[in-house]
Coordinates of C-alpha atoms in Angstrom, one line a residue:
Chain B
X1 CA 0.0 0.0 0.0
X2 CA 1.2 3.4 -1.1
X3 CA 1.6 6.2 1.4
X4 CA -1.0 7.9 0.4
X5 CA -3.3 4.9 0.3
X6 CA -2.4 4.8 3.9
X7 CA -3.4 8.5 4.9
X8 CA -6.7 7.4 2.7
X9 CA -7.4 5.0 4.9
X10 CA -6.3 6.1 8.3
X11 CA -6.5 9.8 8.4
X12 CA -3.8 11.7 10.0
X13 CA -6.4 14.4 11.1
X14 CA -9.2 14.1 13.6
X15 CA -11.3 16.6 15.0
X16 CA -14.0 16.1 17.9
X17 CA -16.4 18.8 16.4
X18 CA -18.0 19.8 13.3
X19 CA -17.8 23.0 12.0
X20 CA -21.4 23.0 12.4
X21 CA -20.8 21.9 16.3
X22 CA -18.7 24.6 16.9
X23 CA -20.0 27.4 15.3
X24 CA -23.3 26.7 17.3
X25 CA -21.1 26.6 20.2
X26 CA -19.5 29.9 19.8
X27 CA -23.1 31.3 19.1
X28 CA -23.9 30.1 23.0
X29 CA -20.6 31.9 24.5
X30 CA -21.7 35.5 22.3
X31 CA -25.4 34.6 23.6
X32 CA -23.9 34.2 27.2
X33 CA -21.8 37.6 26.9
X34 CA -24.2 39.2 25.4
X35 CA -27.4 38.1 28.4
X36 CA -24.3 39.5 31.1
X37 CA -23.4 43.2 29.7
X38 CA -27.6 43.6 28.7
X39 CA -28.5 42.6 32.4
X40 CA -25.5 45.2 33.6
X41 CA -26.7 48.3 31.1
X42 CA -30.5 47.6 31.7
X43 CA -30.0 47.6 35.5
X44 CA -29.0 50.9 35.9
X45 CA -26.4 51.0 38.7
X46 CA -24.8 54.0 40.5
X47 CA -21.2 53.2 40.1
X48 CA -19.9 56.1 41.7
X49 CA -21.4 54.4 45.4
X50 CA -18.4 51.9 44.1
X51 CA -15.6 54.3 44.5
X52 CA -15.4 54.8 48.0
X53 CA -17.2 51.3 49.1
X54 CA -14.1 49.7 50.9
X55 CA -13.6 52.9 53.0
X56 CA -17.4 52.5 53.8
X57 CA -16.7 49.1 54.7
X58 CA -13.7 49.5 57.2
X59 CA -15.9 52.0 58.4
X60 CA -18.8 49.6 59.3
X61 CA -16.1 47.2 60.3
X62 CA -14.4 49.9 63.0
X63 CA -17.9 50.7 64.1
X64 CA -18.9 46.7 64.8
X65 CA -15.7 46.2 67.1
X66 CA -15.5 45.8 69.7
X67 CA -18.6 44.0 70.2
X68 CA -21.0 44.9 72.7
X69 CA -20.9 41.3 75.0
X70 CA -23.0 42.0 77.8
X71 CA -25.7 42.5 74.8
X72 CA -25.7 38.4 74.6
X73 CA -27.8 37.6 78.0
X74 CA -30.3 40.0 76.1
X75 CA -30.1 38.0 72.7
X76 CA -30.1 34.1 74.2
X77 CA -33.7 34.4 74.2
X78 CA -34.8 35.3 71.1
X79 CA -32.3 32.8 69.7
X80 CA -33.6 30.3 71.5
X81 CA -36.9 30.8 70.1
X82 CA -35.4 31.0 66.4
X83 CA -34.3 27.1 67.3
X84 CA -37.6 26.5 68.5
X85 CA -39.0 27.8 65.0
X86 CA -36.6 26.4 63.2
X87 CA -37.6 22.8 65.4
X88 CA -41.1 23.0 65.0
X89 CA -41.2 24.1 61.6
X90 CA -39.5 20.8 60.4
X91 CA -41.3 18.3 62.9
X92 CA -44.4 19.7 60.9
X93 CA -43.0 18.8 57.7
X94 CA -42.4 15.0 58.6
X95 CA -45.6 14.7 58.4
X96 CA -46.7 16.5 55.8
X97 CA -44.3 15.9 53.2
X98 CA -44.2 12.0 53.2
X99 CA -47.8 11.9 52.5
X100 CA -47.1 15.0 49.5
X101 CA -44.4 13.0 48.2
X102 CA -46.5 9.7 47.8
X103 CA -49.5 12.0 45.7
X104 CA -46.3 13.4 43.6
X105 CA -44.3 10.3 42.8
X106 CA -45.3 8.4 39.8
X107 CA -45.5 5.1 41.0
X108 CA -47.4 5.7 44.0
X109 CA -49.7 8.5 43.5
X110 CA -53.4 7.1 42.4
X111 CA -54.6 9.2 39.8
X112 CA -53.6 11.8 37.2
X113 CA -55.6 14.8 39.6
X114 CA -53.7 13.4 42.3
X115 CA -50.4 13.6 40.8
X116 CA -50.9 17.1 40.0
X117 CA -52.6 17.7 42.9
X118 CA -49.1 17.0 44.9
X119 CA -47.1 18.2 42.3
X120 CA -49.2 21.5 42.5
X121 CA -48.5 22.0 46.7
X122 CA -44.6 21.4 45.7
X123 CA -44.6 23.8 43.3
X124 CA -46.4 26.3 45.0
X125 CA -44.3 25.9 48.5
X126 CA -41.1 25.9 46.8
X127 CA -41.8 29.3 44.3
X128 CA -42.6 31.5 47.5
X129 CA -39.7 32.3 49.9
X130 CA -39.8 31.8 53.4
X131 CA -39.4 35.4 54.0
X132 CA -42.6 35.7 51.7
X133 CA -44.4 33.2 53.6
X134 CA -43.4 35.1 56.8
X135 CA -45.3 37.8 55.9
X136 CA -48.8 35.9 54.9
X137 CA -48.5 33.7 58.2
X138 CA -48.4 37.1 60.3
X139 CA -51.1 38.6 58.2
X140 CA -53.2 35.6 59.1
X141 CA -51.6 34.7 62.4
X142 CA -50.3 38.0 63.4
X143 CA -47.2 38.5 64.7
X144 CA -45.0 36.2 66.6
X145 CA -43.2 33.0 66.8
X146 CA -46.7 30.9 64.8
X147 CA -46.5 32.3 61.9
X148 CA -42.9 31.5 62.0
X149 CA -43.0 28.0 62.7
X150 CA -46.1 27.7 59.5
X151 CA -43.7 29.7 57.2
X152 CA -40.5 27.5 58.5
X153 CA -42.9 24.3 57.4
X154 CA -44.8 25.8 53.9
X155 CA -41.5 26.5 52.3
X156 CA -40.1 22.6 53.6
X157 CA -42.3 20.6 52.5
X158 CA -41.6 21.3 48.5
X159 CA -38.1 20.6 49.3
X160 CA -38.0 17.7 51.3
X161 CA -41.2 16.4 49.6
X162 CA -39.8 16.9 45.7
X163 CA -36.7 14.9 47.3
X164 CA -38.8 12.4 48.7
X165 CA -41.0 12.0 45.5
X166 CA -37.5 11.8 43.3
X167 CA -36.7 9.0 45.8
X168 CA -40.2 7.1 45.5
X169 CA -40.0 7.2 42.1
X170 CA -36.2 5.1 41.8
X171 CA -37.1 2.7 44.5
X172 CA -36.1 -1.5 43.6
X173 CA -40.0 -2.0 42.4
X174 CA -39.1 -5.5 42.7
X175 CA -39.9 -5.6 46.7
X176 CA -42.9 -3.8 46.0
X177 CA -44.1 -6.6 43.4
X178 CA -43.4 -8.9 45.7
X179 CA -45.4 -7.4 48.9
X180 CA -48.2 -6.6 46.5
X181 CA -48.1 -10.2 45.8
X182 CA -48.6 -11.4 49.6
X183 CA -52.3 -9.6 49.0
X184 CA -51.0 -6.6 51.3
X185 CA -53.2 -3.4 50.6
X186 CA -52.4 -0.6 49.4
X187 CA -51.5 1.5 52.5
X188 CA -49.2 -1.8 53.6
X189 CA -47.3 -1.8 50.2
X190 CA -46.5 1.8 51.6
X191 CA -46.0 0.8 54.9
X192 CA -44.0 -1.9 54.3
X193 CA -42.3 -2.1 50.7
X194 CA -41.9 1.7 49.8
X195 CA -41.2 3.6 53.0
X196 CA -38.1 1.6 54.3
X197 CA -36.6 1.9 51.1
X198 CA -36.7 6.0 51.3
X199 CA -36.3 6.0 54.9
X200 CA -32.7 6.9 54.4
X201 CA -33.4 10.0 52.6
X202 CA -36.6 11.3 54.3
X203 CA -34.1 11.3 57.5
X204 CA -31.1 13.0 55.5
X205 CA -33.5 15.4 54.1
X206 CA -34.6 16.1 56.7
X207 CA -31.7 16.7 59.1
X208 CA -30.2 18.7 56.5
X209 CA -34.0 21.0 55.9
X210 CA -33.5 21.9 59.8
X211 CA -30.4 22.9 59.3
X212 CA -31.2 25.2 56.5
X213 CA -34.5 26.3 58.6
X214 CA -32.2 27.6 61.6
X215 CA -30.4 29.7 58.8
X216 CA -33.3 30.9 57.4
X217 CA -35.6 31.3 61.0
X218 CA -33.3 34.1 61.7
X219 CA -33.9 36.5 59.5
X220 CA -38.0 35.7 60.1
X221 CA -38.1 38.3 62.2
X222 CA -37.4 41.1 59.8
X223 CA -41.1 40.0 58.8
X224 CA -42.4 40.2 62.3
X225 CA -42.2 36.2 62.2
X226 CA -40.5 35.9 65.6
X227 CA -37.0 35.0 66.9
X228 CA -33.5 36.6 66.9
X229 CA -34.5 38.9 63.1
X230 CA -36.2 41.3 65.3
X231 CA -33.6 42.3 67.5
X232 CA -31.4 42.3 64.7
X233 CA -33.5 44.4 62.5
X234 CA -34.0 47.1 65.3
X235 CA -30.0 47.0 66.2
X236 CA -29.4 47.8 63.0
X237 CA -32.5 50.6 62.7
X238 CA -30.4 52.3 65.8
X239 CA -27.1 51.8 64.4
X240 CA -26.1 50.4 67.6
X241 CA -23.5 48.5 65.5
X242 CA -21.8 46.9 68.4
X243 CA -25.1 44.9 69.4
X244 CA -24.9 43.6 65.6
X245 CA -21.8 42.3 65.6
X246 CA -23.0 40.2 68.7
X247 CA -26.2 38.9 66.7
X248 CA -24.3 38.3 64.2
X249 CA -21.0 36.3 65.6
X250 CA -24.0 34.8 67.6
X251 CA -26.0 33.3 64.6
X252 CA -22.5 32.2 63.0
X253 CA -22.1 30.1 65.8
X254 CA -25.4 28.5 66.0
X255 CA -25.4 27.7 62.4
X256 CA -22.1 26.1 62.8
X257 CA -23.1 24.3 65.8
X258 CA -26.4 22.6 63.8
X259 CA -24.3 22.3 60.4
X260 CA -22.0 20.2 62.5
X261 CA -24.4 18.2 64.1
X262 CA -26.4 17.6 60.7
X263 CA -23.0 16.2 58.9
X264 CA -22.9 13.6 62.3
X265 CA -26.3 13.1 61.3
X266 CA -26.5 12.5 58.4
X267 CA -23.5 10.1 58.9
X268 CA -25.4 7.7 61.0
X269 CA -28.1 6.8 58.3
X270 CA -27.2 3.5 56.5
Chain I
X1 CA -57.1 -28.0 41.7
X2 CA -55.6 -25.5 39.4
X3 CA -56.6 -24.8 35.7
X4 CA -55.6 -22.6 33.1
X5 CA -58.2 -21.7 30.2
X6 CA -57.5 -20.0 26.8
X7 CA -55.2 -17.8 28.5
X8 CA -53.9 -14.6 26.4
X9 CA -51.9 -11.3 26.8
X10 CA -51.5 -9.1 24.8
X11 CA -49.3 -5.6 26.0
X12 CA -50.6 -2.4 25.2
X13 CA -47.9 -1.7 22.4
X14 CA -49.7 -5.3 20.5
X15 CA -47.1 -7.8 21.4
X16 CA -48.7 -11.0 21.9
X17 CA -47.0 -12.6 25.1
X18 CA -49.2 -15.2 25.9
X19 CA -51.4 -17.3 23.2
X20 CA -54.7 -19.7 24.5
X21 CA -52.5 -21.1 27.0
X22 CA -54.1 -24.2 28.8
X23 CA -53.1 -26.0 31.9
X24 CA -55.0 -28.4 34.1
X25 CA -52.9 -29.2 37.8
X26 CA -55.4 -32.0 39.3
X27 CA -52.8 -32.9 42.3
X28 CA -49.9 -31.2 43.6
X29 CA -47.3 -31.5 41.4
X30 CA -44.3 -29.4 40.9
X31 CA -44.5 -28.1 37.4
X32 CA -41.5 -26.5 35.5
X33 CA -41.8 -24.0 32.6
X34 CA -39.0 -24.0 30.4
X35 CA -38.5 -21.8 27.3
X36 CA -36.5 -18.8 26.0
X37 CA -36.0 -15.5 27.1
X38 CA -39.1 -13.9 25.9
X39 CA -41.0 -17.1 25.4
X40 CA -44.0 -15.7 28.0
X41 CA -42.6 -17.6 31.0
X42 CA -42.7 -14.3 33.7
X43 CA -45.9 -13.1 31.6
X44 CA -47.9 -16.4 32.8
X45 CA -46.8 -16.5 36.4
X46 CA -47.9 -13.0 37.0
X47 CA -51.1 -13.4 34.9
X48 CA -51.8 -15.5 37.7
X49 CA -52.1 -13.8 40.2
X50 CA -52.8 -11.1 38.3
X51 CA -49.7 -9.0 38.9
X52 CA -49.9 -8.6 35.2
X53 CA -53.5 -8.4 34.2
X54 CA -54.4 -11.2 31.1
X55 CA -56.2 -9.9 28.4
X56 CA -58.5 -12.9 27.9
X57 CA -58.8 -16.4 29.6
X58 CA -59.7 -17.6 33.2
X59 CA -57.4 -18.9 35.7
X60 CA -59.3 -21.1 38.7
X61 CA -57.6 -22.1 42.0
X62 CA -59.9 -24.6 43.8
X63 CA -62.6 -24.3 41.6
X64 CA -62.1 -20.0 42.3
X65 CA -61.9 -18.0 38.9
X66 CA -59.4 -15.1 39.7
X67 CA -59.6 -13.2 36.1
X68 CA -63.0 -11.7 37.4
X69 CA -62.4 -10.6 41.3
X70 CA -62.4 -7.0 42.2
X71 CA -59.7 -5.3 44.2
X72 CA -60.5 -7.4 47.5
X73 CA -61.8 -10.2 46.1
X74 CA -58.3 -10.5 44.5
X75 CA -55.8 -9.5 47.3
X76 CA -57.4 -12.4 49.2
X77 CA -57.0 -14.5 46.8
X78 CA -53.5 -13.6 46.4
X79 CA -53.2 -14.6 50.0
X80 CA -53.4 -17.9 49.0
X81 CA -50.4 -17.1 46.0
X82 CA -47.1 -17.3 47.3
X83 CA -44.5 -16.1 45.1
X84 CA -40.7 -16.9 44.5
X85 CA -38.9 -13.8 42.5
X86 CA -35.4 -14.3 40.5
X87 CA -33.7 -11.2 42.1
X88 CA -35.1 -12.3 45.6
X89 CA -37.8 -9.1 46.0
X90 CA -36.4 -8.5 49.5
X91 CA -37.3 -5.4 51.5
X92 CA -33.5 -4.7 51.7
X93 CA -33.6 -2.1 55.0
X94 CA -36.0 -4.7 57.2
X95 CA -34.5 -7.5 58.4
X96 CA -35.1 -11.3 57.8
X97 CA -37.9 -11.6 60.5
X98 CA -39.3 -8.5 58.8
X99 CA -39.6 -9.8 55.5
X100 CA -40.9 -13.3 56.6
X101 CA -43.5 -11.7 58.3
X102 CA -44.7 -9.6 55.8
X103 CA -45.7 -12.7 54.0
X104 CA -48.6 -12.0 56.7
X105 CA -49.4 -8.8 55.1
X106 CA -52.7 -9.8 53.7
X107 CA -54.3 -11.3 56.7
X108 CA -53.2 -7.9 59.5
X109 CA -54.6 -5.1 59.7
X110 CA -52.4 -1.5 58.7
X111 CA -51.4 -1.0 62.7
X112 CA -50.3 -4.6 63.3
X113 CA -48.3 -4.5 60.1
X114 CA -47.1 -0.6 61.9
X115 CA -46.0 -2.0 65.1
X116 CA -44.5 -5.1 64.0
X117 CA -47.0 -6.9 66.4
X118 CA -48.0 -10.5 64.1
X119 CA -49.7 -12.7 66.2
X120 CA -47.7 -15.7 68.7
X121 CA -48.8 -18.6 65.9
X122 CA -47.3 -16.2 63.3
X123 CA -44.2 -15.7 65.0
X124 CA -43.8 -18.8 65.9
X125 CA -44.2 -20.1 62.4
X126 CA -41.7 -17.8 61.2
X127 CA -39.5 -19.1 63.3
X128 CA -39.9 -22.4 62.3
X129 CA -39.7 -21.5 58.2
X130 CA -36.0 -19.5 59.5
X131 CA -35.4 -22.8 61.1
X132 CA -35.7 -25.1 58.1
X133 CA -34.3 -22.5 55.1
X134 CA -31.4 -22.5 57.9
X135 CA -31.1 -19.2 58.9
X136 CA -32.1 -19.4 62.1
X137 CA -29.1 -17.2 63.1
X138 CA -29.8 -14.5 60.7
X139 CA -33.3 -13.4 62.1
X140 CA -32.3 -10.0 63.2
X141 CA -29.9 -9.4 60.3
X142 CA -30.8 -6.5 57.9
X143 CA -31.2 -8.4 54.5
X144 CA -29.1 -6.2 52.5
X145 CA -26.0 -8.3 54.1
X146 CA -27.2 -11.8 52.8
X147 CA -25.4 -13.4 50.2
X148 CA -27.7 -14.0 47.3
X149 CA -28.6 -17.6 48.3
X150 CA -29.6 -16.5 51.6
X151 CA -31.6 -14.0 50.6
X152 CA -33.3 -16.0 48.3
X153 CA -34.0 -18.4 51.1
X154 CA -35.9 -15.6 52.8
X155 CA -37.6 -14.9 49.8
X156 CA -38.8 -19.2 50.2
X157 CA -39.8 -18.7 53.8
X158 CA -41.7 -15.2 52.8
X159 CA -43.6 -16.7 50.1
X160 CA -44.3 -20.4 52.9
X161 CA -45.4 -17.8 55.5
X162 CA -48.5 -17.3 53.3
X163 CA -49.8 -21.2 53.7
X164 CA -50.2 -20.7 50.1
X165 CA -52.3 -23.0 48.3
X166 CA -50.2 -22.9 45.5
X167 CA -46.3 -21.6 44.7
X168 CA -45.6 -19.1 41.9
X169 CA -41.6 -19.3 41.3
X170 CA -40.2 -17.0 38.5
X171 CA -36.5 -18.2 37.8
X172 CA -35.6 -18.5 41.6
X173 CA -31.9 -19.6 40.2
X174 CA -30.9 -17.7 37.3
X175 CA -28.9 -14.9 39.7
X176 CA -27.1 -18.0 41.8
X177 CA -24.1 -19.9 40.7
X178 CA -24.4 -23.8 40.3
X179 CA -23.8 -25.2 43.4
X180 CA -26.3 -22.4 45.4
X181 CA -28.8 -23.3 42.4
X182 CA -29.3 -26.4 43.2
X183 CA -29.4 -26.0 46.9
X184 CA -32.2 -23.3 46.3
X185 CA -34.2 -25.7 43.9
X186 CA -34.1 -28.8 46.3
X187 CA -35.4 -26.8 49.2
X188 CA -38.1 -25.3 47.1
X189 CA -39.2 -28.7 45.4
X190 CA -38.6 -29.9 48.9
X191 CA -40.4 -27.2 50.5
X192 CA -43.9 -27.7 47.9
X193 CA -43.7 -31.9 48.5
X194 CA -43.9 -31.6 52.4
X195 CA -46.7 -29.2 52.3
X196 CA -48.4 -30.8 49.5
X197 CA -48.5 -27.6 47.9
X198 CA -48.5 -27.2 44.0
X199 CA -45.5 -25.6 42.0
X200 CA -45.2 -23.7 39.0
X201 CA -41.4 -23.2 38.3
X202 CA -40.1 -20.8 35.4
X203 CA -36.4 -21.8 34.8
X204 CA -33.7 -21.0 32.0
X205 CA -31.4 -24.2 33.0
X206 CA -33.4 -27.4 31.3
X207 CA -30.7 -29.9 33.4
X208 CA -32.3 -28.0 36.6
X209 CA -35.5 -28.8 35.8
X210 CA -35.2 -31.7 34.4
X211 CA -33.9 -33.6 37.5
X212 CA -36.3 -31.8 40.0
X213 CA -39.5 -31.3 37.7
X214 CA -42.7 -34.0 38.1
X215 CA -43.7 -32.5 34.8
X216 CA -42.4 -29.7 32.0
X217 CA -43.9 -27.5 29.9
X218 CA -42.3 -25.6 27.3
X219 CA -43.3 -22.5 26.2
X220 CA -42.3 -20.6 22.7
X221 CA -43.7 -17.6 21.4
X222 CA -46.4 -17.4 24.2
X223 CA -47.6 -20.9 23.4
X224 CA -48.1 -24.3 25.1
X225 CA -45.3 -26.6 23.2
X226 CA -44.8 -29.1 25.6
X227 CA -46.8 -30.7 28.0
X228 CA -44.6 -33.9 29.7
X229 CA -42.6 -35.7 31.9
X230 CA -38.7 -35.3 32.4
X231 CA -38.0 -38.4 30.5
X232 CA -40.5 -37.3 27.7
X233 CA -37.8 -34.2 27.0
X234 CA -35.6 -35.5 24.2
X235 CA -33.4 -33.3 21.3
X236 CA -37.0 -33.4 19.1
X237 CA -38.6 -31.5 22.2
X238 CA -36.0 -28.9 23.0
X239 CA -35.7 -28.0 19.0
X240 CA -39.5 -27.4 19.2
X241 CA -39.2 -24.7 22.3
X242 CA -35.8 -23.3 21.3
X243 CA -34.9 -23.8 18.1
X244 CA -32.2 -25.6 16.2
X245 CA -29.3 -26.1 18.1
X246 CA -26.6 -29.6 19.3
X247 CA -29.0 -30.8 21.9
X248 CA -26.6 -33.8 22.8
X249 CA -24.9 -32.7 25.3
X250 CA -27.8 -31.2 27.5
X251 CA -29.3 -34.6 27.1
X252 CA -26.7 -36.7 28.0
X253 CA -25.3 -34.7 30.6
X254 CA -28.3 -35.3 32.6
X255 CA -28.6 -39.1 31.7
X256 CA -25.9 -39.9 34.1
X257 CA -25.6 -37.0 36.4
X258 CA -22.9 -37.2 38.5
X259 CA -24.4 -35.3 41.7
X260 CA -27.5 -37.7 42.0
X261 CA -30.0 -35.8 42.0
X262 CA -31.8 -38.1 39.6
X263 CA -32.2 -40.9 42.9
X264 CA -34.0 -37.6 44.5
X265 CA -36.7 -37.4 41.8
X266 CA -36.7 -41.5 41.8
X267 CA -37.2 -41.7 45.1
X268 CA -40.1 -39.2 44.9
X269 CA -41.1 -41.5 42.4
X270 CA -41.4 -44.5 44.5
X271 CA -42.9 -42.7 47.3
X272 CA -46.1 -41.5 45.4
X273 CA -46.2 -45.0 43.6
X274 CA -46.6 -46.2 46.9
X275 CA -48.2 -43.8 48.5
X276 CA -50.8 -44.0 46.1

């Protein structure tokens, strides 16, 4: 065979793309530039607050130290009753979104209305913010720690139930043939063949939902949803910036605390 | 006892699994389907007990038709089903005592199945099915740490727990290597002559059934091509459910096995000769 035979039949160039391919790909990188500098120029913002916005910053940061301490005994309070909101919002959800997650998942829902029915309360808790929520719960509860611990709970269950409903829907069907088989009913086949398979993730999902509610319990009060968010909010209305700093070094270490003891958590579950 | 009529499936997409199949079980015998992969085999089982729902036919255990029953109707009758599945079916998270017990499933009520509580005789006798798959030991293990043979005894005492009045096995071997196979198919065949409880069998390996089986039947292309005994199965027979293929060695293999488990199947022989 000739040497150009050769290069006939095994080609000495190779290239991964067509033209076609990467011409369409540049096309998404100008589309992606393009979406960045048309968000920038249609957003109108005041540059000029940019110049001096790390003197403002040290400034703030002066101001904050030293913190305030005696300020804490004031604060343990309210941030025990963010925990508490935080708690009781997600002991709530356990038992709402197992029973959202079985109308949402595929395999287990009974009918179409039912399916979208579930799939409907998902979507609708997960689109509103807990803030958001916040602020219906004390329009209908007034304010306080209730309309905390419903707004910690409406915005969990689309997470922890859409996680729970992805996890019904990849369970081994297999064990579910086979307790349908004994003649179980259908409650049982729940009971027994589909909730110990997902047991592992309604507990990690869970853990890890509480953890996020303690985060997100704080800043409730800003709303007038109870807990530590109203101190903070009216520390910073007086610019009494060395109370803030103590809120604030205060909810870091809280959400440390229950980060760490959601990873140990989490851990556990086999 | 147990008799199939003009039974048919055909899936929604118009693939015809199962064509006028007919069956008649007038004494407990442990019957074993073989055929190829698509041949129908798992189609009939669950047509059965209606796990898969035929198109057309009836199916009568002790004289009860089970095409027709409603939703209750049917889970009692599948109370009287037990079923042996080829990738076990276990409820991986509960342990073996667990998954006996929910063999019990269709006779508790939603609480007793909640808090575990099954009644002393139920205990008791699932115990006793632990004790005689031999896995006594095991009872509080979780069954994800079973080796596959012993989780497919768990599946045999799950599926005994039920006092069924007749066995539905679908390919209880084909995920088991030799040895464990045959292990898991004596203790079934074992398991169905002790309580006088008919067996339908759906295996790949024709040896296996051949040594263990009272009676074959081959299935190909969702119909009825064999009805006999072991001895009845010759190269003819095995062309006619599979196709063309050197037959002679499957055949003679088995003529002189060299593990024995023909003098099991003789000696069952005997016994109902002289039983009867």
């Amino acid at each position: 065979m000739s040497q150009a035979d050769l290069h006939e039949k095994f080609p000495q160039i190779w290239k991964r793309f067509t033209p076609k391919e990467t011409l369409i790909r540049y096309l998404w990188y100008a589309g992606i530039v393009f979406m960045a500098v048309w968000s920038v120029s249609n957003l109108d913002i005041p540059w000029f607050y940019f110049l001096d916005a790390h003197v403002q910053a040290a400034d703030l940061f002066t101001r904050m130290i030293p913190p305030y301490w005696p300020f804490f005994i004031d604060i343990i309070p309210p941030l025990v009753e963010t925990l508490h909101i935080a708690t009781l919002g997600t002991v709530f959800t356990i038992f709402l979104a197992f029973p959202v997650a079985i109308l949402s998942a595929r395999n287990t829902t009974f009918n179409k209305t039912t399916w979208f029915l579930g799939r409907l309360i998902l979507v609708t808790s997960r689109s509103v913010n807990t803030v958001v929520w916040g602020l219906l719960f004390v329009a209908i509860f007034g304010p306080g720690p209730v309309a905390g611990i419903f707004s910690v709970a409406a915005r969990s269950i689309g997470f922890v139930g859409k996680l729970i409903a992805e996890a019904i829907e990849e369970i081994d069907v297999g064990a579910v043939e086979a307790i349908e088989a004994t003649g179980a009913s259908k409650l049982q086949i729940l009971l027994i063949g589909v909730l110990p398979q997902v047991m592992p993730v309604i507990l990690g999902t869970i853990i890890y939902r509480w953890d996020i509610n303690i985060r997100e319990s704080t800043v409730l009060g800003f709303v007038g949803a109870g807990g530590i968010g109203i101190i903070l909010y009216s520390s910073i209305n007086l610019f009494a910036w060395h109370e803030v700093s103590v809120i604030l070094v205060s909810i870091f270490g809280v959400v440390v605390l229950s980060e760490y003891l959601s990873i140990k958590a989490r851990a556990r579950i086999t | 006892m147990f008799i199939i009529e003009g039974l048919s499936k055909t899936y929604s997409g118009g693939v015809t699994a199962l064509e006028e199949i007919n069956l008649e079980m007038l004494k407990p015998q442990v019957v074993m389907i073989i055929g190829s992969s698509g041949a129908g085999k798992s189609t009939l089982i669950r047509c059965i007990n209606r796990l898969i729902e035929p198109t057309t036919g009836s199916v009568k255990l002790n004289d009860q038709e089970i095409t027709t029953l409603g939703k209750s109707g049917l889970r009692k009758a599948r109370r009287q089903m037990g079923m042996i599945f080829q990738e076990y079916n276990l409820v991986d998270r509960l342990t073996v005592m667990e998954n006996v017990l929910s063999g019990r499933l269709g006779y508790v009520s939603f609480w007793t199945a909640y808090r575990r509580k099954y009644s002393p005789e139920d205990v008791s006798a699932a115990y006793e099915l632990l004790d005689r798959v031999g896995l006594m030991d095991n009872c509080n293990s979780r069954a994800d740490a079973l080796s596959g043979g012993q989780r497919q005894r768990v599946g045999i005492a799950r599926a005994l727990m039920q006092r069924p009045k007749l066995l539905l096995v679908d390919e209880p071997t084909a995920s088991l290597d030799p040895k464990t196979s045959r292990q898991i198919m004596r203790l079934i065949v074992e398991l169905a002559e002790e309580r006088g409880t008919p067996a339908l069998i759906n295996i790949h390996d024709v040896e296996l059934a051949r040594s263990f089986a009272d009676r074959i039947i081959g299935l190909a292309g969702g119909r009825v091509a064999f009805d006999g005994t072991a001895e009845e199965v010759s190269d003819q027979v095995l062309t006619e459910i599979y196709g063309e293929e050197d037959w002679s060695a499957t055949i003679k293999r088995d003529a002189h096995d060299p593990n024995g488990d023909n003098d099991n199947l003789l000696s069952r022989i005997d016994k109902e000769s002289s039983a009867g």
